Amino acid sequence: MTHIRQIIVVKSFITIIFTFLSFSASVSGQTLPLIPAPAEQEILPGSFSITPATTIRLQGAGAEKTAALLNSFLESNYGFKLKYGSGKNSIRLEIDAKVSPESYALIINRDGILLKGDAAGLFYGLQTLQQLFPVGAGNDIHIPCTKIHDQPRFAHRGMMLDVGRYFFPMDYLKEFIDRMAHYKLNVFHWHLTEDGGWRIEIKKYPDLTRKAAWRNSTQYNYAGLQDRIPHGGFYTQEQVKELVRYAAERHVTIIPEIEMPGHSLAVLSAYPGLSCTGGPFAVPIYWRLQQEIFCAGNDSVFTFLEDVLSEIIPLFPSKYIHIGGDEAPKKRWEACTKCQDRIRAEGLKDEHELQSYFIHRIEKFVNSKGKQIIGWDEILEGGLAPNATVMSWRGEAGGIEAANMGHGVIMAPDVYLYFDYAQSLDKDNEPAGIGRHLPLEKVYGYEPYTPKLTPEQCTYIKGVQANLWTAFIQSRNVAEYMLFPRTLALSEIAWSPASKKDYKDFLERLPARLAALDAAGVTFRIPEPDGWDKVSIENGYATIQLRPLVEGAKIYYTTDGSDPATTGKLYDGTLRLPLTFKGLDVRCVVTLPSGRNSNVYKLTPVE
Ligand code: ACM
Ligand code: ZN
């Protein structure tokens, strides 16, 4: 008994020390749990308590929008709203239109909070403030005192979602935009058309949504399994307007993408006369590089595309329209008399120049409507259209070439920013990835200013973007698994000054953010605990030190090869284990506060 009591006393003492340490860390430590890291921040002693007696003070037109967002955040998480008032114990929200775009100052002291910026800046300052709230209802709300001055590094901070290969309903798109905006991303690139489906109502061409938006079945991984479930859907123009408004309230611009000349098999299945061969075609059920393509020698193709763009352009206030341009195989054009006639009539050298003719012609039309085009880096081939912005996806080469030519660039290199790549090499436990291995740390390490460009040329890089292609991602849970936590790394690449980037520090800030995502029910990939790959082996013993990367999570482990999710022991400190004749076989799972378990992670010794 005495012995057990002693252990309890020692444990309580340790708990007190740890409580003290974590309390002091949140008050005077180096890091507040903010992602993306702000440009400048100073942590001050003390905290400010928000209670129902706290009031909101407004200054400047538009500040009331931030107040409404703050109140809806408070109401849904803590069950109360704040009234307008004056004096101390207040949150002041002030619009200052003269500051640099999207910037804000957030000053929290013991008497109150001041948040000041332009309209977007106030929105971003509010996101920062929300990240300083304790996660979970029923908590006393103590916000640590701090002084933050913040502004984005890049103007274009994008995420692309492919709704062509998998149709996501409106409510998911709203959640997607909410999360983007919370992490200070501001461009939703809406990939609306694909071989696998056309997703936007065009009144002049009803078969786009009657036929091209539907397929009979889907093959959703390399194994060749088909689900035999009809799949499809589309957004009406009214829904598009609703989403554009919804995004704008969150300072997110939507850039629509209408793919051409390739990735158009869904269209061609509804309107086969727009192809080189005349069809017939069906909307494909599996992912592969399709050969079918809009005929570049047929003027009715341009009439069709101009009609479509004429309905698209008024729906989107964005300055840019994305016209695709990627992966356009030239086989059909080589064999098509109309295409060959066009090459001759226009004095073009080959099919690459024919693609360039195609994009130039569309660019001219889009420009005539007061908009600019963005295209994937293949639009460089055969000659870049004069005002085009290049989205570099096959690595950075296209972006470098375009910046050299004085064109705007958005860096979205596949090796760093394709979130359909797998996050781990453990194929048995991961959802199917489409190609390479892209773990969180590699994403985080991406630096868009390449040394292959001069600092002056780097100014053509307008921003960065991650892309989620959905050939193998056929549910919202898997989409979220692929998006998170990698989107948090993207957010820091896009927003934070390069000098503030530090992966170790990011891992200190990540647990609070992942706890918030867990509380919101997001099915992010639960990272391996910190230390899982650094087990030191000495004199026949393994020393294991683990830290979950989600606040409030627990780690369970086994040493006999069995499943830690069912038979694991709770890990509660450093472990020192004698090695068996089999060596090391320690497996663990991370269990979140919500009860969701991670994959089983096998610990690896350092060599
Ligand atoms: C692309 O990944 N085909 C742009
Ligand atoms: Zn043709």
Coordinates of C-alpha atoms and ligand atoms in Angstrom, one line a residue:
M1 CA 0.0 0.0 0.0
T2 CA 2.6 2.5 1.1
H3 CA 4.6 1.8 -2.0
I4 CA 1.6 2.4 -4.2
R5 CA 0.8 5.6 -2.4
Q6 CA 4.4 6.8 -2.9
I7 CA 4.1 6.2 -6.6
I8 CA 0.8 8.2 -6.6
V9 CA 2.5 11.1 -4.7
V10 CA 5.4 11.1 -7.1
K11 CA 3.1 11.0 -10.1
S12 CA 1.0 13.9 -8.8
F13 CA 4.2 15.9 -8.2
I14 CA 5.3 15.2 -11.8
T15 CA 1.8 16.2 -13.0
I16 CA 2.1 19.5 -11.1
I17 CA 5.5 20.2 -12.6
F18 CA 4.2 19.4 -16.1
T19 CA 1.1 21.5 -15.6
F20 CA 3.4 24.4 -14.4
L21 CA 5.7 23.9 -17.4
S22 CA 2.9 23.8 -20.0
F23 CA 1.2 26.8 -18.3
S24 CA 4.4 28.9 -18.5
A25 CA 5.1 27.7 -22.0
S26 CA 1.8 29.1 -23.2
V27 CA 2.5 32.4 -21.5
S28 CA 6.2 33.1 -22.1
G29 CA 7.3 30.4 -24.4
Q30 CA 8.6 31.0 -27.9
T31 CA 5.6 29.6 -29.8
L32 CA 1.9 30.2 -29.8
P33 CA 0.0 27.4 -31.6
L34 CA -0.6 29.4 -34.8
I35 CA -0.5 28.1 -38.3
P36 CA 0.5 29.7 -40.5
A37 CA 3.2 31.4 -38.4
P38 CA 2.7 35.2 -38.4
A39 CA 5.2 37.5 -39.9
E40 CA 6.0 39.2 -36.6
Q41 CA 4.9 38.3 -33.1
E42 CA 5.9 39.1 -29.6
I43 CA 4.5 37.0 -26.7
L44 CA 3.6 39.1 -23.7
P45 CA 3.0 38.0 -20.1
G46 CA -0.6 37.4 -18.9
S47 CA -3.8 36.7 -20.6
F48 CA -7.2 38.2 -21.4
S49 CA -10.4 36.5 -20.4
I50 CA -13.4 36.5 -22.7
T51 CA -16.7 36.2 -20.8
P52 CA -20.3 37.0 -21.7
A53 CA -19.6 40.5 -20.2
T54 CA -16.9 41.3 -22.8
T55 CA -18.1 43.7 -25.4
I56 CA -17.3 44.4 -29.1
R57 CA -16.4 47.8 -30.3
L58 CA -16.4 48.6 -34.0
Q59 CA -14.8 51.2 -36.1
G60 CA -15.0 51.5 -39.9
A61 CA -17.5 50.1 -42.5
G62 CA -17.2 46.4 -42.7
A63 CA -15.9 45.7 -39.2
E64 CA -19.4 44.4 -38.3
K65 CA -18.8 41.4 -40.7
T66 CA -15.9 40.3 -38.5
A67 CA -18.0 40.8 -35.4
A68 CA -20.7 38.6 -36.8
L69 CA -18.1 35.8 -37.6
L70 CA -16.6 36.2 -34.1
N71 CA -20.0 35.8 -32.5
S72 CA -21.0 32.8 -34.6
F73 CA -17.6 31.2 -33.6
L74 CA -18.3 32.0 -29.9
E75 CA -21.8 30.8 -30.1
S76 CA -21.1 27.4 -31.7
N77 CA -18.1 26.7 -29.5
Y78 CA -18.8 28.3 -26.2
G79 CA -22.6 28.9 -26.2
F80 CA -22.7 32.7 -25.9
K81 CA -22.5 35.9 -28.0
L82 CA -21.0 39.3 -27.2
K83 CA -22.9 42.6 -27.2
Y84 CA -21.7 45.9 -28.6
G85 CA -20.4 48.3 -26.0
S86 CA -17.5 50.5 -24.9
G87 CA -14.8 50.7 -22.2
K88 CA -12.3 48.1 -21.0
N89 CA -13.0 44.3 -21.3
S90 CA -13.7 44.7 -25.0
I91 CA -12.6 43.4 -28.4
R92 CA -12.0 46.3 -30.7
L93 CA -12.4 45.6 -34.4
E94 CA -11.1 48.4 -36.6
I95 CA -11.0 48.7 -40.4
D96 CA -8.0 50.5 -41.7
A97 CA -8.2 50.5 -45.5
K98 CA -4.7 52.2 -45.8
V99 CA -2.6 49.2 -44.7
S100 CA -1.0 46.8 -47.1
P101 CA -3.5 44.3 -48.6
E102 CA -4.6 41.5 -46.3
S103 CA -2.5 42.7 -43.4
Y104 CA -3.6 43.0 -39.8
A105 CA -2.4 43.9 -36.3
L106 CA -3.7 41.8 -33.3
I107 CA -2.8 43.2 -29.9
I108 CA -4.0 41.2 -26.9
N109 CA -3.3 42.6 -23.4
R110 CA -4.9 42.0 -20.0
D111 CA -7.6 44.6 -20.6
G112 CA -8.8 43.7 -24.0
I113 CA -8.1 42.9 -27.7
L114 CA -7.4 45.2 -30.6
L115 CA -7.7 43.8 -34.1
K116 CA -7.0 46.2 -36.9
G117 CA -6.6 45.8 -40.7
D118 CA -8.3 46.0 -44.0
A119 CA -11.4 43.9 -44.6
A120 CA -9.4 40.8 -45.5
G121 CA -6.8 41.5 -42.8
L122 CA -9.6 41.6 -40.1
F123 CA -10.8 38.2 -41.4
Y124 CA -7.3 36.8 -41.1
G125 CA -6.7 38.3 -37.7
L126 CA -9.9 36.7 -36.6
Q127 CA -8.6 33.3 -37.8
T128 CA -5.4 33.9 -35.8
L129 CA -7.5 34.9 -32.7
Q130 CA -9.6 31.8 -33.0
Q131 CA -6.5 29.6 -32.9
L132 CA -5.6 31.1 -29.5
F133 CA -8.9 29.9 -28.0
P134 CA -8.8 26.7 -26.0
V135 CA -10.2 23.8 -28.0
G136 CA -13.5 22.4 -26.7
A137 CA -16.7 23.7 -25.0
G138 CA -17.0 24.6 -21.3
N139 CA -13.5 26.0 -21.0
D140 CA -12.6 29.3 -19.4
I141 CA -11.5 31.4 -22.3
H142 CA -8.1 32.8 -21.5
I143 CA -6.3 34.2 -24.5
P144 CA -2.5 34.7 -24.1
C145 CA -1.3 38.3 -24.4
T146 CA 0.6 38.9 -27.6
K147 CA 1.3 41.5 -30.2
I148 CA 1.1 40.3 -33.8
H149 CA 1.7 42.1 -37.1
D150 CA 1.0 39.9 -40.0
Q151 CA 0.6 39.9 -43.8
P152 CA 0.9 37.3 -46.5
R153 CA 4.0 36.4 -48.4
F154 CA 2.1 35.5 -51.6
A155 CA -1.0 36.9 -53.2
H156 CA -2.1 33.6 -54.7
R157 CA -2.5 31.0 -52.0
G158 CA -4.4 28.2 -53.7
M159 CA -6.0 24.8 -53.4
M160 CA -7.4 22.9 -56.4
L161 CA -10.1 20.4 -56.0
D162 CA -11.0 18.0 -58.9
V163 CA -14.8 17.6 -58.8
G164 CA -14.7 16.1 -62.3
R165 CA -13.5 12.7 -61.4
Y166 CA -15.4 12.7 -58.1
F167 CA -18.4 14.9 -57.6
F168 CA -18.5 16.6 -54.2
P169 CA -21.8 18.1 -53.1
M170 CA -22.2 21.8 -52.2
D171 CA -22.0 21.3 -48.4
Y172 CA -18.6 19.7 -48.8
L173 CA -17.3 22.5 -51.0
K174 CA -18.4 25.0 -48.3
E175 CA -16.5 23.1 -45.7
F176 CA -13.5 22.9 -48.0
I177 CA -13.6 26.7 -48.4
D178 CA -14.1 27.3 -44.7
R179 CA -10.9 25.3 -43.9
M180 CA -8.9 26.9 -46.7
A181 CA -9.9 30.3 -45.4
H182 CA -9.1 29.4 -41.8
Y183 CA -5.6 28.6 -42.9
K184 CA -5.4 31.9 -44.8
L185 CA -5.6 30.4 -48.3
N186 CA -7.5 32.6 -50.7
V187 CA -7.9 30.9 -54.1
F188 CA -10.2 28.0 -54.7
H189 CA -9.3 26.5 -58.1
W190 CA -12.4 24.7 -59.1
H191 CA -11.5 21.9 -61.6
L192 CA -15.0 21.6 -63.1
T193 CA -14.5 19.5 -66.2
E194 CA -12.6 16.2 -66.7
D195 CA -12.7 13.1 -68.8
G196 CA -14.6 11.5 -66.0
G197 CA -17.4 14.1 -65.8
W198 CA -18.6 17.6 -66.6
R199 CA -19.9 19.5 -63.5
I200 CA -21.4 22.9 -64.4
E201 CA -24.7 23.8 -65.9
I202 CA -24.4 25.4 -69.3
K203 CA -27.9 26.5 -70.5
K204 CA -27.0 26.4 -74.2
Y205 CA -25.7 22.8 -74.0
P206 CA -28.1 20.8 -71.8
D207 CA -26.4 17.4 -72.7
L208 CA -23.4 18.5 -70.7
T209 CA -25.3 18.0 -67.5
R210 CA -27.8 15.4 -68.9
K211 CA -25.1 13.1 -70.3
A212 CA -21.6 14.3 -69.7
A213 CA -22.1 14.6 -65.9
W214 CA -22.8 10.9 -65.4
R215 CA -21.0 7.6 -65.6
N216 CA -22.0 4.0 -64.9
S217 CA -19.3 2.9 -62.6
T218 CA -15.9 3.9 -61.2
Q219 CA -12.6 2.1 -61.1
Y220 CA -10.9 3.8 -58.2
N221 CA -7.5 2.3 -57.8
Y222 CA -4.8 0.5 -59.7
A223 CA -6.2 -2.9 -58.7
G224 CA -8.8 -2.6 -61.3
L225 CA -11.8 -3.0 -59.0
Q226 CA -15.0 -1.3 -60.2
D227 CA -17.7 -0.2 -57.8
R228 CA -20.5 -0.6 -60.4
I229 CA -22.2 2.4 -58.8
P230 CA -23.5 5.1 -61.2
H231 CA -21.8 8.3 -60.3
G232 CA -22.3 11.9 -61.2
G233 CA -23.8 15.3 -60.5
F234 CA -23.3 18.9 -61.4
Y235 CA -23.7 22.4 -60.0
T236 CA -26.5 24.6 -61.3
Q237 CA -25.6 28.2 -62.2
E238 CA -27.6 29.3 -59.1
Q239 CA -25.4 27.1 -56.9
V240 CA -22.3 28.4 -58.5
K241 CA -23.3 32.0 -57.7
E242 CA -24.1 30.9 -54.1
L243 CA -20.7 29.3 -53.7
V244 CA -18.9 32.3 -55.2
R245 CA -20.7 34.6 -52.7
Y246 CA -20.0 32.1 -49.8
A247 CA -16.3 32.1 -50.8
A248 CA -16.1 35.9 -51.2
E249 CA -17.4 36.4 -47.6
R250 CA -14.4 34.4 -46.5
H251 CA -12.0 36.3 -48.8
V252 CA -11.6 33.3 -51.2
T253 CA -11.7 33.9 -54.9
I254 CA -12.9 31.0 -57.0
I255 CA -11.1 30.4 -60.3
P256 CA -13.1 28.0 -62.5
E257 CA -11.2 25.6 -64.8
I258 CA -12.7 24.5 -68.1
E259 CA -10.3 22.0 -69.6
M260 CA -9.2 22.1 -73.2
P261 CA -8.2 20.7 -75.6
G262 CA -7.6 17.5 -73.7
H263 CA -9.3 16.0 -70.7
S264 CA -12.5 16.5 -72.6
L265 CA -13.9 13.0 -73.1
A266 CA -17.0 13.6 -71.0
V267 CA -17.9 16.6 -73.3
L268 CA -17.1 14.5 -76.4
S269 CA -19.3 11.7 -75.2
A270 CA -22.3 14.2 -75.2
Y271 CA -21.2 16.1 -78.3
P272 CA -19.1 13.7 -80.4
G273 CA -19.1 16.1 -83.3
L274 CA -16.5 18.2 -81.5
S275 CA -13.9 15.4 -81.7
C276 CA -11.6 14.6 -84.6
T277 CA -13.2 11.1 -85.2
G278 CA -16.8 11.7 -84.5
G279 CA -17.1 9.1 -81.8
P280 CA -19.1 7.5 -80.3
F281 CA -17.7 7.8 -76.8
A282 CA -18.8 7.1 -73.2
V283 CA -17.8 8.9 -70.1
P284 CA -14.8 6.8 -68.9
I285 CA -15.0 4.9 -65.7
Y286 CA -11.3 4.6 -65.1
W287 CA -8.4 6.9 -64.9
R288 CA -5.8 7.0 -67.7
L289 CA -4.5 9.5 -70.2
Q290 CA -7.2 9.7 -72.8
Q291 CA -6.4 10.2 -76.4
E292 CA -9.6 12.0 -77.3
I293 CA -9.4 15.7 -77.7
F294 CA -11.3 18.7 -79.1
C295 CA -10.7 18.9 -82.9
A296 CA -8.6 22.0 -83.5
G297 CA -9.5 22.2 -87.1
N298 CA -13.3 22.4 -86.6
D299 CA -14.6 26.0 -86.0
S300 CA -17.7 24.7 -84.3
V301 CA -15.4 23.6 -81.4
F302 CA -14.4 27.3 -80.9
T303 CA -18.0 28.3 -81.1
F304 CA -18.9 25.8 -78.5
L305 CA -16.1 26.8 -76.2
E306 CA -16.8 30.5 -76.6
D307 CA -20.5 29.8 -75.8
V308 CA -19.5 27.9 -72.7
L309 CA -17.0 30.6 -71.6
S310 CA -19.7 33.3 -72.2
E311 CA -21.9 31.6 -69.6
I312 CA -18.9 30.9 -67.3
I313 CA -17.3 34.3 -67.2
P314 CA -20.3 36.3 -65.8
L315 CA -20.6 33.8 -62.9
F316 CA -17.1 34.4 -61.6
P317 CA -15.8 37.8 -60.5
S318 CA -12.3 36.3 -60.7
K319 CA -9.8 38.1 -63.0
Y320 CA -8.6 34.7 -64.1
I321 CA -10.2 31.8 -66.0
H322 CA -8.2 28.6 -66.1
I323 CA -8.4 26.9 -69.5
G324 CA -6.4 23.7 -68.6
G325 CA -4.1 22.9 -71.5
D326 CA -2.4 20.0 -69.9
E327 CA -1.9 16.5 -71.2
A328 CA -3.3 16.9 -74.7
P329 CA -2.1 14.0 -76.7
K330 CA -1.6 14.8 -80.4
K331 CA -2.4 11.4 -81.9
R332 CA -5.9 12.4 -83.1
W333 CA -4.7 15.7 -84.5
E334 CA -2.0 14.0 -86.5
A335 CA -4.6 11.8 -88.2
C336 CA -7.3 14.4 -88.7
T337 CA -7.7 16.1 -92.1
K338 CA -9.4 19.1 -90.5
C339 CA -6.5 19.6 -88.0
Q340 CA -3.9 19.1 -90.7
D341 CA -5.7 21.6 -92.9
R342 CA -5.6 24.1 -90.0
I343 CA -1.9 23.5 -89.6
R344 CA -1.3 24.3 -93.3
A345 CA -3.7 27.3 -93.5
E346 CA -2.2 28.9 -90.4
G347 CA 1.4 28.2 -91.4
L348 CA 2.0 26.1 -88.2
K349 CA 5.0 23.9 -87.8
D350 CA 3.4 20.9 -86.1
E351 CA 0.8 19.8 -83.6
H352 CA 2.5 21.6 -80.7
E353 CA 2.0 24.8 -82.6
L354 CA -1.6 23.8 -83.3
Q355 CA -2.1 23.5 -79.5
S356 CA -0.5 27.0 -79.1
Y357 CA -2.9 28.3 -81.9
F358 CA -5.8 26.8 -79.9
I359 CA -4.9 28.4 -76.6
H360 CA -4.0 31.8 -78.3
R361 CA -7.4 31.8 -79.9
I362 CA -9.2 31.1 -76.6
E363 CA -7.0 33.6 -74.8
K364 CA -8.0 36.3 -77.3
F365 CA -11.6 35.6 -76.6
V366 CA -11.2 35.5 -72.8
N367 CA -9.2 38.8 -72.9
S368 CA -12.0 40.3 -75.0
K369 CA -14.3 39.7 -72.1
G370 CA -11.9 41.5 -69.7
K371 CA -10.4 38.3 -68.2
Q372 CA -6.9 36.7 -68.2
I373 CA -6.1 33.0 -68.7
I374 CA -4.2 30.6 -66.5
G375 CA -3.0 27.4 -68.1
W376 CA -1.0 24.3 -67.0
D377 CA 2.6 24.5 -68.1
E378 CA 2.0 22.6 -71.3
I379 CA 0.6 25.9 -72.7
L380 CA 4.3 26.9 -73.1
E381 CA 4.7 24.2 -75.8
G382 CA 4.5 25.7 -79.3
G383 CA 4.6 29.3 -78.0
L384 CA 3.0 30.9 -75.0
A385 CA -0.1 33.0 -75.4
P386 CA 0.8 36.7 -74.8
N387 CA -1.0 37.4 -71.5
A388 CA -1.1 33.9 -70.0
T389 CA -0.2 33.0 -66.4
V390 CA 1.5 29.6 -66.2
M391 CA 0.6 27.0 -63.5
S392 CA 3.7 24.9 -63.1
W393 CA 2.9 21.3 -62.2
R394 CA 5.5 19.1 -63.9
G395 CA 8.0 20.3 -61.3
E396 CA 9.1 23.9 -61.5
A397 CA 10.6 23.9 -65.0
G398 CA 7.5 25.4 -66.7
G399 CA 7.3 28.1 -64.0
I400 CA 11.0 29.0 -64.4
E401 CA 10.6 29.2 -68.2
A402 CA 7.5 31.4 -67.9
A403 CA 9.2 33.7 -65.3
N404 CA 12.1 34.0 -67.6
M405 CA 9.7 35.3 -70.3
G406 CA 8.2 37.8 -67.9
H407 CA 4.9 35.9 -67.4
G408 CA 3.0 35.4 -64.1
V409 CA 3.6 32.0 -62.5
I410 CA 1.9 29.9 -59.9
M411 CA 4.0 27.1 -58.5
A412 CA 2.2 23.8 -58.0
P413 CA 5.0 21.3 -58.6
D414 CA 3.7 17.8 -58.4
V415 CA 6.7 16.5 -56.3
Y416 CA 5.8 18.8 -53.4
L417 CA 2.2 19.9 -53.8
Y418 CA 0.2 17.0 -55.3
F419 CA -1.9 15.9 -52.4
D420 CA -3.2 12.8 -54.3
Y421 CA 0.3 11.4 -53.7
A422 CA 0.6 9.0 -50.7
Q423 CA 1.7 10.3 -47.3
S424 CA 3.4 7.1 -46.3
L425 CA 5.0 4.2 -48.1
D426 CA 2.9 1.8 -46.0
K427 CA 0.7 0.8 -48.8
D428 CA -1.3 -1.7 -46.8
N429 CA -2.7 1.0 -44.5
E430 CA -2.8 4.1 -46.7
P431 CA -5.7 5.0 -49.1
A432 CA -4.5 4.5 -52.7
G433 CA -2.1 7.2 -53.7
I434 CA -1.6 7.9 -57.4
G435 CA 2.1 8.1 -57.7
R436 CA 4.9 9.3 -55.6
H437 CA 5.5 9.5 -51.8
L438 CA 4.8 13.0 -50.4
P439 CA 5.0 13.1 -46.6
L440 CA 4.2 16.2 -44.6
E441 CA 7.9 17.2 -44.0
K442 CA 8.6 17.2 -47.7
V443 CA 5.6 19.4 -48.4
Y444 CA 6.7 21.8 -45.6
G445 CA 10.2 22.0 -47.1
Y446 CA 9.0 23.4 -50.4
E447 CA 10.4 26.9 -51.2
P448 CA 8.8 28.6 -54.3
Y449 CA 11.7 31.0 -54.8
T450 CA 14.0 28.8 -56.7
P451 CA 17.7 29.7 -57.0
K452 CA 17.3 29.1 -60.7
L453 CA 15.6 32.5 -60.9
T454 CA 17.1 35.9 -60.0
P455 CA 15.3 37.7 -57.1
E456 CA 13.8 40.0 -59.7
Q457 CA 12.5 37.1 -61.8
C458 CA 11.1 35.6 -58.6
T459 CA 8.6 38.5 -58.4
Y460 CA 6.8 36.8 -61.3
I461 CA 5.9 34.0 -59.0
K462 CA 2.5 35.1 -57.8
G463 CA 1.9 32.2 -55.5
V464 CA 1.7 28.6 -54.7
Q465 CA -1.0 26.0 -54.9
A466 CA -1.7 22.4 -53.9
N467 CA -3.8 20.2 -56.1
L468 CA -6.1 17.3 -55.1
W469 CA -6.9 15.1 -58.0
T470 CA -9.6 12.6 -57.3
A471 CA -9.1 9.7 -59.6
F472 CA -8.6 7.5 -56.5
I473 CA -10.3 9.7 -54.0
Q474 CA -13.9 8.8 -54.1
S475 CA -15.2 10.0 -50.7
R476 CA -15.0 13.1 -48.5
N477 CA -13.3 11.2 -45.7
V478 CA -10.4 10.1 -48.0
A479 CA -10.2 13.7 -49.4
E480 CA -9.8 15.0 -45.9
Y481 CA -7.2 12.4 -45.2
M482 CA -5.2 13.4 -48.2
L483 CA -5.7 17.2 -47.5
F484 CA -4.7 17.2 -43.9
P485 CA -2.3 17.9 -42.3
R486 CA -0.6 18.7 -45.6
T487 CA -2.8 21.8 -46.2
L488 CA -1.3 23.2 -43.0
A489 CA 2.2 22.9 -44.4
L490 CA 0.9 24.6 -47.6
S491 CA -0.6 27.4 -45.6
E492 CA 2.8 28.2 -44.1
I493 CA 4.6 28.1 -47.5
A494 CA 2.0 30.4 -48.9
W495 CA 1.6 32.9 -46.0
S496 CA 4.6 33.0 -43.7
P497 CA 7.9 34.7 -44.5
A498 CA 10.6 32.3 -45.6
S499 CA 12.6 33.3 -42.6
K500 CA 9.9 32.1 -40.2
K501 CA 9.8 28.6 -41.6
D502 CA 11.1 25.9 -39.3
Y503 CA 9.8 22.3 -39.4
K504 CA 10.6 21.6 -35.8
D505 CA 8.8 24.7 -34.6
F506 CA 5.9 23.7 -36.9
L507 CA 5.6 20.4 -35.1
E508 CA 5.3 22.3 -31.8
R509 CA 2.4 24.2 -33.2
L510 CA 0.7 21.4 -35.0
P511 CA -0.8 19.4 -32.1
A512 CA -3.2 22.2 -31.1
R513 CA -4.3 22.7 -34.7
L514 CA -4.9 18.9 -35.2
A515 CA -6.9 18.8 -31.9
A516 CA -9.1 21.5 -33.3
L517 CA -9.6 19.6 -36.6
D518 CA -10.3 16.4 -34.6
A519 CA -13.0 18.3 -32.6
A520 CA -14.5 19.5 -35.9
G521 CA -14.7 15.8 -37.1
V522 CA -12.1 16.1 -39.9
T523 CA -10.6 12.8 -40.8
F524 CA -7.1 14.0 -41.3
R525 CA -4.1 11.6 -41.4
I526 CA -3.0 11.1 -37.9
P527 CA 0.8 11.6 -38.0
E528 CA 3.2 9.1 -36.6
P529 CA 4.2 10.3 -33.1
D530 CA 7.3 12.4 -33.0
G531 CA 10.2 10.1 -32.2
W532 CA 8.8 7.0 -33.9
D533 CA 11.7 6.9 -36.3
K534 CA 14.4 7.7 -33.8
V535 CA 14.6 4.7 -31.5
S536 CA 18.1 4.4 -30.2
I537 CA 19.5 0.9 -29.5
E538 CA 22.3 0.5 -27.1
N539 CA 23.6 -2.5 -25.1
G540 CA 20.6 -4.6 -26.0
Y541 CA 18.1 -2.0 -25.0
A542 CA 15.8 0.2 -27.1
T543 CA 15.0 3.7 -25.7
I544 CA 11.8 5.0 -26.9
Q545 CA 10.6 8.6 -26.5
L546 CA 7.3 9.4 -28.2
R547 CA 5.1 12.5 -28.4
P548 CA 1.7 12.5 -30.1
L549 CA 1.3 15.2 -32.7
V550 CA -2.3 15.8 -31.7
E551 CA -3.0 17.5 -28.4
G552 CA -4.8 15.3 -26.0
A553 CA -4.1 12.1 -28.0
K554 CA -2.8 8.9 -26.3
I555 CA -0.4 6.4 -27.6
Y556 CA -0.8 2.6 -27.2
Y557 CA 1.9 0.2 -28.0
T558 CA 2.8 -3.5 -28.2
T559 CA 6.1 -5.3 -28.2
D560 CA 4.9 -8.7 -29.4
G561 CA 3.8 -7.9 -32.9
S562 CA 0.1 -7.8 -32.0
D563 CA -2.3 -5.0 -32.8
P564 CA -1.8 -2.1 -30.5
A565 CA -5.3 -0.8 -31.2
T566 CA -6.8 -3.8 -29.4
T567 CA -4.1 -5.0 -27.0
G568 CA -1.7 -2.1 -26.7
K569 CA -0.4 -0.7 -23.4
L570 CA -0.8 3.0 -22.7
Y571 CA 2.5 4.8 -23.3
D572 CA 3.1 7.2 -20.5
G573 CA 6.7 8.2 -20.7
T574 CA 10.1 7.1 -21.9
L575 CA 10.3 3.4 -22.5
R576 CA 13.4 1.3 -22.1
L577 CA 12.9 -2.1 -23.5
P578 CA 15.2 -5.1 -23.6
L579 CA 15.6 -6.4 -27.2
T580 CA 14.4 -9.9 -27.8
F581 CA 16.1 -12.4 -30.1
K582 CA 13.8 -11.0 -32.8
G583 CA 15.2 -7.5 -32.3
L584 CA 12.7 -4.6 -32.1
D585 CA 9.1 -5.0 -32.9
V586 CA 7.3 -2.1 -31.3
R587 CA 4.0 -1.0 -32.8
C588 CA 1.9 1.8 -31.8
V589 CA -1.4 3.6 -32.5
V590 CA -2.3 7.1 -31.7
T591 CA -5.8 7.5 -30.3
L592 CA -7.4 10.9 -30.7
P593 CA -9.7 12.6 -28.1
S594 CA -12.5 11.8 -30.5
G595 CA -11.7 8.1 -30.2
R596 CA -10.4 7.8 -33.8
N597 CA -7.3 5.7 -34.2
S598 CA -4.3 6.2 -36.4
N599 CA -2.8 3.5 -38.6
V600 CA -0.5 1.1 -36.8
Y601 CA 3.0 2.6 -36.9
K602 CA 6.0 0.3 -36.5
L603 CA 8.9 2.0 -34.7
T604 CA 12.2 2.1 -36.6
P605 CA 15.5 2.2 -34.9
V606 CA 18.1 4.8 -36.0
E607 CA 21.2 3.1 -37.6
Ligands
ACM1 C1 -2.1 17.8 -64.3 O1 -1.7 17.2 -63.3 N1 -2.4 17.1 -65.4 C2 -2.2 19.2 -64.4
ZN2 ZN -9.2 17.3 -85.7

